[in-house]
């Protein structure tokens, strides 16, 4: 090809590119010349914005999901792969293959990587609490197992996983300690011990107590007591995770507000760790139709969901000084655990991105809250 025709081709290419660019500019005028509109940039200086990831997203199977995560979020939590049953399925057997992929995914973009969770009564194999004949183990044996688990798991990711949900869901609705095998076999000090083991394994990691429905007064008071006692005993707890599995009418903005204020008042950081909003009826609400929106969310509900998200983020923004991170429990609606809980096989709409990964009106509403926030 002569240099002249090459030049001509280049020129035509440039014209074509310009035409495409102008075309795009007509369709999406707001995108031209501006940074992409992302959650992580919108809330920069306020708090991190995270998402819980499933295996498909960080293993490379769900490339669209992974791209959305990288674009929108700067913190990640593993939805399941660091739970006891995943990482420590049998006595003496640790399996870190999948968890390693999760951590590597976050490290590539310098994300804040969260570990979830070290001590829980669910997704923990039965053998943990039993001897080889199936009888409950002694306090000393269970403490030794707890220590080995935490040292091994936290130690493996020392300096890489930056915050751990050390104890998950230890409280009853009335604020008393839940009678899990951890409590009945070890006694009330199992929480303090878990935090000590985690701190020893990674002194720089942030350590959280994580639970749901702490916005309800009795449970909140129990959690406040717990945190107070741990801190008074010099236990290194840095934050409280409010899971944030919300409904359209619960918690109220006032409940959310006072809960954040109450924990921040104790001198701990507050994280919103598992945010979603369930728009479907609960089976115990005597609803006759349990899966009312199998083919899409009606506009009125879509709008109400957007407003509800705006309401919650307005509260988070107001307390940005005390909130370290807001993490969604999932990325797009199709990924959400709420399609399977508390009723299997429903179609739920709890997140900011729809099943095709497109931003929903709720996304716009949340971005609107960031845009109105005072300059940071
Ligand atoms: C859920 C996961 O999303 C599901 O995939 C799994 O089947 C069960 O656990 N509180 C927690 C999370 O702390 O670990 C739970 O995650 C949701 C409730």
PDB file of N, CA and C in Angstrom, residues 1-55:
ATOM      1  N   UNK A   1       0.853  -1.186   0.000  1.00  0.00           N
ATOM      2  CA  UNK A   1       0.000   0.000   0.000  1.00  0.00           C
ATOM      3  C   UNK A   1       0.895   1.244   0.000  1.00  0.00           C
ATOM      4  N   UNK A   2       0.572   2.211  -0.881  1.00  0.00           N
ATOM      5  CA  UNK A   2       1.389   3.421  -0.934  1.00  0.00           C
ATOM      6  C   UNK A   2       1.161   4.241   0.333  1.00  0.00           C
ATOM      7  N   UNK A   3       2.153   5.090   0.602  1.00  0.00           N
ATOM      8  CA  UNK A   3       1.999   5.879   1.829  1.00  0.00           C
ATOM      9  C   UNK A   3       0.808   6.842   1.688  1.00  0.00           C
ATOM     10  N   UNK A   4       0.525   7.211   0.407  1.00  0.00           N
ATOM     11  CA  UNK A   4      -0.585   8.128   0.199  1.00  0.00           C
ATOM     12  C   UNK A   4      -1.939   7.477   0.566  1.00  0.00           C
ATOM     13  N   UNK A   5      -2.104   6.242   0.069  1.00  0.00           N
ATOM     14  CA  UNK A   5      -3.404   5.610   0.386  1.00  0.00           C
ATOM     15  C   UNK A   5      -3.487   5.273   1.871  1.00  0.00           C
ATOM     16  N   UNK A   6      -2.291   5.000   2.512  1.00  0.00           N
ATOM     17  CA  UNK A   6      -2.330   4.743   3.951  1.00  0.00           C
ATOM     18  C   UNK A   6      -2.819   5.995   4.699  1.00  0.00           C
ATOM     19  N   UNK A   7      -2.261   7.144   4.244  1.00  0.00           N
ATOM     20  CA  UNK A   7      -2.693   8.396   4.879  1.00  0.00           C
ATOM     21  C   UNK A   7      -4.200   8.610   4.716  1.00  0.00           C
ATOM     22  N   UNK A   8      -4.638   8.274   3.488  1.00  0.00           N
ATOM     23  CA  UNK A   8      -6.057   8.472   3.212  1.00  0.00           C
ATOM     24  C   UNK A   8      -6.915   7.594   4.131  1.00  0.00           C
ATOM     25  N   UNK A   9      -6.428   6.337   4.275  1.00  0.00           N
ATOM     26  CA  UNK A   9      -7.166   5.413   5.152  1.00  0.00           C
ATOM     27  C   UNK A   9      -7.207   5.935   6.590  1.00  0.00           C
ATOM     28  N   UNK A  10      -6.031   6.451   7.029  1.00  0.00           N
ATOM     29  CA  UNK A  10      -5.989   7.011   8.385  1.00  0.00           C
ATOM     30  C   UNK A  10      -6.983   8.142   8.533  1.00  0.00           C
ATOM     31  N   UNK A  11      -7.008   8.991   7.509  1.00  0.00           N
ATOM     32  CA  UNK A  11      -7.908  10.143   7.572  1.00  0.00           C
ATOM     33  C   UNK A  11      -9.358   9.669   7.649  1.00  0.00           C
ATOM     34  N   UNK A  12      -9.698   8.659   6.789  1.00  0.00           N
ATOM     35  CA  UNK A  12     -11.069   8.157   6.812  1.00  0.00           C
ATOM     36  C   UNK A  12     -11.392   7.547   8.178  1.00  0.00           C
ATOM     37  N   UNK A  13     -10.392   6.841   8.716  1.00  0.00           N
ATOM     38  CA  UNK A  13     -10.591   6.231  10.032  1.00  0.00           C
ATOM     39  C   UNK A  13     -10.907   7.299  11.067  1.00  0.00           C
ATOM     40  N   UNK A  14     -10.152   8.385  11.005  1.00  0.00           N
ATOM     41  CA  UNK A  14     -10.362   9.464  11.973  1.00  0.00           C
ATOM     42  C   UNK A  14     -11.760  10.054  11.824  1.00  0.00           C
ATOM     43  N   UNK A  15     -12.186  10.233  10.555  1.00  0.00           N
ATOM     44  CA  UNK A  15     -13.519  10.787  10.332  1.00  0.00           C
ATOM     45  C   UNK A  15     -14.587   9.853  10.917  1.00  0.00           C
ATOM     46  N   UNK A  16     -14.360   8.553  10.646  1.00  0.00           N
ATOM     47  CA  UNK A  16     -15.318   7.569  11.155  1.00  0.00           C
ATOM     48  C   UNK A  16     -15.403   7.608  12.683  1.00  0.00           C
ATOM     49  N   UNK A  17     -14.215   7.627  13.310  1.00  0.00           N
ATOM     50  CA  UNK A  17     -14.181   7.655  14.774  1.00  0.00           C
ATOM     51  C   UNK A  17     -14.898   8.885  15.315  1.00  0.00           C
ATOM     52  N   UNK A  18     -14.640  10.015  14.649  1.00  0.00           N
ATOM     53  CA  UNK A  18     -15.274  11.256  15.095  1.00  0.00           C
ATOM     54  C   UNK A  18     -16.787  11.125  14.971  1.00  0.00           C
ATOM     55  N   UNK A  19     -17.237  10.499  13.843  1.00  0.00           N
ATOM     56  CA  UNK A  19     -18.677  10.351  13.640  1.00  0.00           C
ATOM     57  C   UNK A  19     -19.279   9.489  14.750  1.00  0.00           C
ATOM     58  N   UNK A  20     -18.554   8.411  15.069  1.00  0.00           N
ATOM     59  CA  UNK A  20     -19.048   7.533  16.135  1.00  0.00           C
ATOM     60  C   UNK A  20     -19.122   8.309  17.447  1.00  0.00           C
ATOM     61  N   UNK A  21     -18.056   9.079  17.705  1.00  0.00           N
ATOM     62  CA  UNK A  21     -18.008   9.829  18.955  1.00  0.00           C
ATOM     63  C   UNK A  21     -19.173  10.819  19.041  1.00  0.00           C
ATOM     64  N   UNK A  22     -19.432  11.489  17.882  1.00  0.00           N
ATOM     65  CA  UNK A  22     -20.531  12.464  17.890  1.00  0.00           C
ATOM     66  C   UNK A  22     -21.855  11.730  18.115  1.00  0.00           C
ATOM     67  N   UNK A  23     -21.973  10.574  17.443  1.00  0.00           N
ATOM     68  CA  UNK A  23     -23.186   9.776  17.615  1.00  0.00           C
ATOM     69  C   UNK A  23     -23.395   9.433  19.077  1.00  0.00           C
ATOM     70  N   UNK A  24     -22.310   8.973  19.717  1.00  0.00           N
ATOM     71  CA  UNK A  24     -22.424   8.613  21.134  1.00  0.00           C
ATOM     72  C   UNK A  24     -22.795   9.828  21.959  1.00  0.00           C
ATOM     73  N   UNK A  25     -22.153  10.950  21.607  1.00  0.00           N
ATOM     74  CA  UNK A  25     -22.393  12.158  22.381  1.00  0.00           C
ATOM     75  C   UNK A  25     -23.867  12.550  22.313  1.00  0.00           C
ATOM     76  N   UNK A  26     -24.476  12.292  21.149  1.00  0.00           N
ATOM     77  CA  UNK A  26     -25.908  12.635  21.034  1.00  0.00           C
ATOM     78  C   UNK A  26     -26.756  11.751  21.933  1.00  0.00           C
ATOM     79  N   UNK A  27     -26.351  10.470  21.966  1.00  0.00           N
ATOM     80  CA  UNK A  27     -27.166   9.549  22.753  1.00  0.00           C
ATOM     81  C   UNK A  27     -26.935   9.762  24.244  1.00  0.00           C
ATOM     82  N   UNK A  28     -25.659   9.942  24.613  1.00  0.00           N
ATOM     83  CA  UNK A  28     -25.358  10.056  26.045  1.00  0.00           C
ATOM     84  C   UNK A  28     -24.580  11.324  26.305  1.00  0.00           C
ATOM     85  N   UNK A  29     -25.208  12.487  26.157  1.00  0.00           N
ATOM     86  CA  UNK A  29     -24.460  13.743  26.253  1.00  0.00           C
ATOM     87  C   UNK A  29     -23.738  13.915  27.589  1.00  0.00           C
ATOM     88  N   UNK A  30     -24.307  13.372  28.669  1.00  0.00           N
ATOM     89  CA  UNK A  30     -23.682  13.618  29.974  1.00  0.00           C
ATOM     90  C   UNK A  30     -22.338  12.918  30.112  1.00  0.00           C
ATOM     91  N   UNK A  31     -22.115  11.861  29.317  1.00  0.00           N
ATOM     92  CA  UNK A  31     -20.884  11.090  29.498  1.00  0.00           C
ATOM     93  C   UNK A  31     -19.684  11.777  28.877  1.00  0.00           C
ATOM     94  N   UNK A  32     -19.919  12.710  27.937  1.00  0.00           N
ATOM     95  CA  UNK A  32     -18.803  13.287  27.188  1.00  0.00           C
ATOM     96  C   UNK A  32     -17.994  14.240  28.062  1.00  0.00           C
ATOM     97  N   UNK A  33     -16.704  13.973  28.091  1.00  0.00           N
ATOM     98  CA  UNK A  33     -15.801  14.891  28.787  1.00  0.00           C
ATOM     99  C   UNK A  33     -15.890  14.791  30.299  1.00  0.00           C
ATOM    100  N   UNK A  34     -16.654  13.843  30.822  1.00  0.00           N
ATOM    101  CA  UNK A  34     -16.725  13.711  32.280  1.00  0.00           C
ATOM    102  C   UNK A  34     -16.240  12.334  32.689  1.00  0.00           C
ATOM    103  N   UNK A  35     -15.859  12.236  33.941  1.00  0.00           N
ATOM    104  CA  UNK A  35     -15.485  10.920  34.463  1.00  0.00           C
ATOM    105  C   UNK A  35     -16.736  10.048  34.464  1.00  0.00           C
ATOM    106  N   UNK A  36     -16.573   8.724  34.314  1.00  0.00           N
ATOM    107  CA  UNK A  36     -17.742   7.852  34.353  1.00  0.00           C
ATOM    108  C   UNK A  36     -18.456   7.992  35.694  1.00  0.00           C
ATOM    109  N   UNK A  37     -19.739   7.856  35.663  1.00  0.00           N
ATOM    110  CA  UNK A  37     -20.525   8.030  36.885  1.00  0.00           C
ATOM    111  C   UNK A  37     -20.530   6.721  37.660  1.00  0.00           C
ATOM    112  N   UNK A  38     -19.714   6.682  38.657  1.00  0.00           N
ATOM    113  CA  UNK A  38     -19.613   5.436  39.418  1.00  0.00           C
ATOM    114  C   UNK A  38     -19.819   5.701  40.903  1.00  0.00           C
ATOM    115  N   UNK A  39     -20.290   4.672  41.581  1.00  0.00           N
ATOM    116  CA  UNK A  39     -20.528   4.784  43.017  1.00  0.00           C
ATOM    117  C   UNK A  39     -19.235   5.107  43.750  1.00  0.00           C
ATOM    118  N   UNK A  40     -18.155   4.407  43.359  1.00  0.00           N
ATOM    119  CA  UNK A  40     -16.925   4.588  44.141  1.00  0.00           C
ATOM    120  C   UNK A  40     -16.361   6.010  44.013  1.00  0.00           C
ATOM    121  N   UNK A  41     -16.533   6.627  42.835  1.00  0.00           N
ATOM    122  CA  UNK A  41     -16.035   8.000  42.719  1.00  0.00           C
ATOM    123  C   UNK A  41     -17.022   8.984  43.335  1.00  0.00           C
ATOM    124  N   UNK A  42     -18.310   8.697  43.204  1.00  0.00           N
ATOM    125  CA  UNK A  42     -19.316   9.618  43.741  1.00  0.00           C
ATOM    126  C   UNK A  42     -19.176   9.779  45.258  1.00  0.00           C
ATOM    127  N   UNK A  43     -18.782   8.702  45.947  1.00  0.00           N
ATOM    128  CA  UNK A  43     -18.694   8.774  47.409  1.00  0.00           C
ATOM    129  C   UNK A  43     -17.248   8.868  47.909  1.00  0.00           C
ATOM    130  N   UNK A  44     -16.343   9.183  47.001  1.00  0.00           N
ATOM    131  CA  UNK A  44     -14.946   9.346  47.394  1.00  0.00           C
ATOM    132  C   UNK A  44     -14.859  10.408  48.498  1.00  0.00           C
ATOM    133  N   UNK A  45     -14.101  10.120  49.516  1.00  0.00           N
ATOM    134  CA  UNK A  45     -13.979  11.085  50.605  1.00  0.00           C
ATOM    135  C   UNK A  45     -15.061  10.915  51.651  1.00  0.00           C
ATOM    136  N   UNK A  46     -16.137  10.178  51.311  1.00  0.00           N
ATOM    137  CA  UNK A  46     -17.199   9.929  52.306  1.00  0.00           C
ATOM    138  C   UNK A  46     -16.986   8.536  52.899  1.00  0.00           C
ATOM    139  N   UNK A  47     -17.156   7.509  52.079  1.00  0.00           N
ATOM    140  CA  UNK A  47     -16.927   6.129  52.535  1.00  0.00           C
ATOM    141  C   UNK A  47     -16.650   5.261  51.318  1.00  0.00           C
ATOM    142  N   UNK A  48     -16.079   4.097  51.573  1.00  0.00           N
ATOM    143  CA  UNK A  48     -15.895   3.112  50.508  1.00  0.00           C
ATOM    144  C   UNK A  48     -17.259   2.550  50.124  1.00  0.00           C
ATOM    145  N   UNK A  49     -17.378   2.138  48.873  1.00  0.00           N
ATOM    146  CA  UNK A  49     -18.617   1.485  48.440  1.00  0.00           C
ATOM    147  C   UNK A  49     -18.240   0.088  47.933  1.00  0.00           C
ATOM    148  N   UNK A  50     -18.825  -0.921  48.566  1.00  0.00           N
ATOM    149  CA  UNK A  50     -18.422  -2.291  48.267  1.00  0.00           C
ATOM    150  C   UNK A  50     -19.564  -3.157  47.782  1.00  0.00           C
ATOM    151  N   UNK A  51     -19.180  -4.380  47.375  1.00  0.00           N
ATOM    152  CA  UNK A  51     -20.170  -5.381  46.981  1.00  0.00           C
ATOM    153  C   UNK A  51     -19.686  -6.746  47.441  1.00  0.00           C
ATOM    154  N   UNK A  52     -20.646  -7.601  47.783  1.00  0.00           N
ATOM    155  CA  UNK A  52     -20.331  -9.001  48.070  1.00  0.00           C
ATOM    156  C   UNK A  52     -20.254  -9.749  46.749  1.00  0.00           C
ATOM    157  N   UNK A  53     -19.195 -10.534  46.590  1.00  0.00           N
ATOM    158  CA  UNK A  53     -18.967 -11.224  45.316  1.00  0.00           C
ATOM    159  C   UNK A  53     -19.233 -12.720  45.427  1.00  0.00           C
ATOM    160  N   UNK A  54     -19.788 -13.269  44.335  1.00  0.00           N
ATOM    161  CA  UNK A  54     -19.899 -14.718  44.232  1.00  0.00           C
ATOM    162  C   UNK A  54     -18.727 -15.247  43.399  1.00  0.00           C
ATOM    163  N   UNK A  55     -18.597 -16.568  43.344  1.00  0.00           N
ATOM    164  CA  UNK A  55     -17.422 -17.163  42.698  1.00  0.00           C
ATOM    165  C   UNK A  55     -17.350 -16.790  41.210  1.00  0.00           C
TER     166      UNK A  55
END
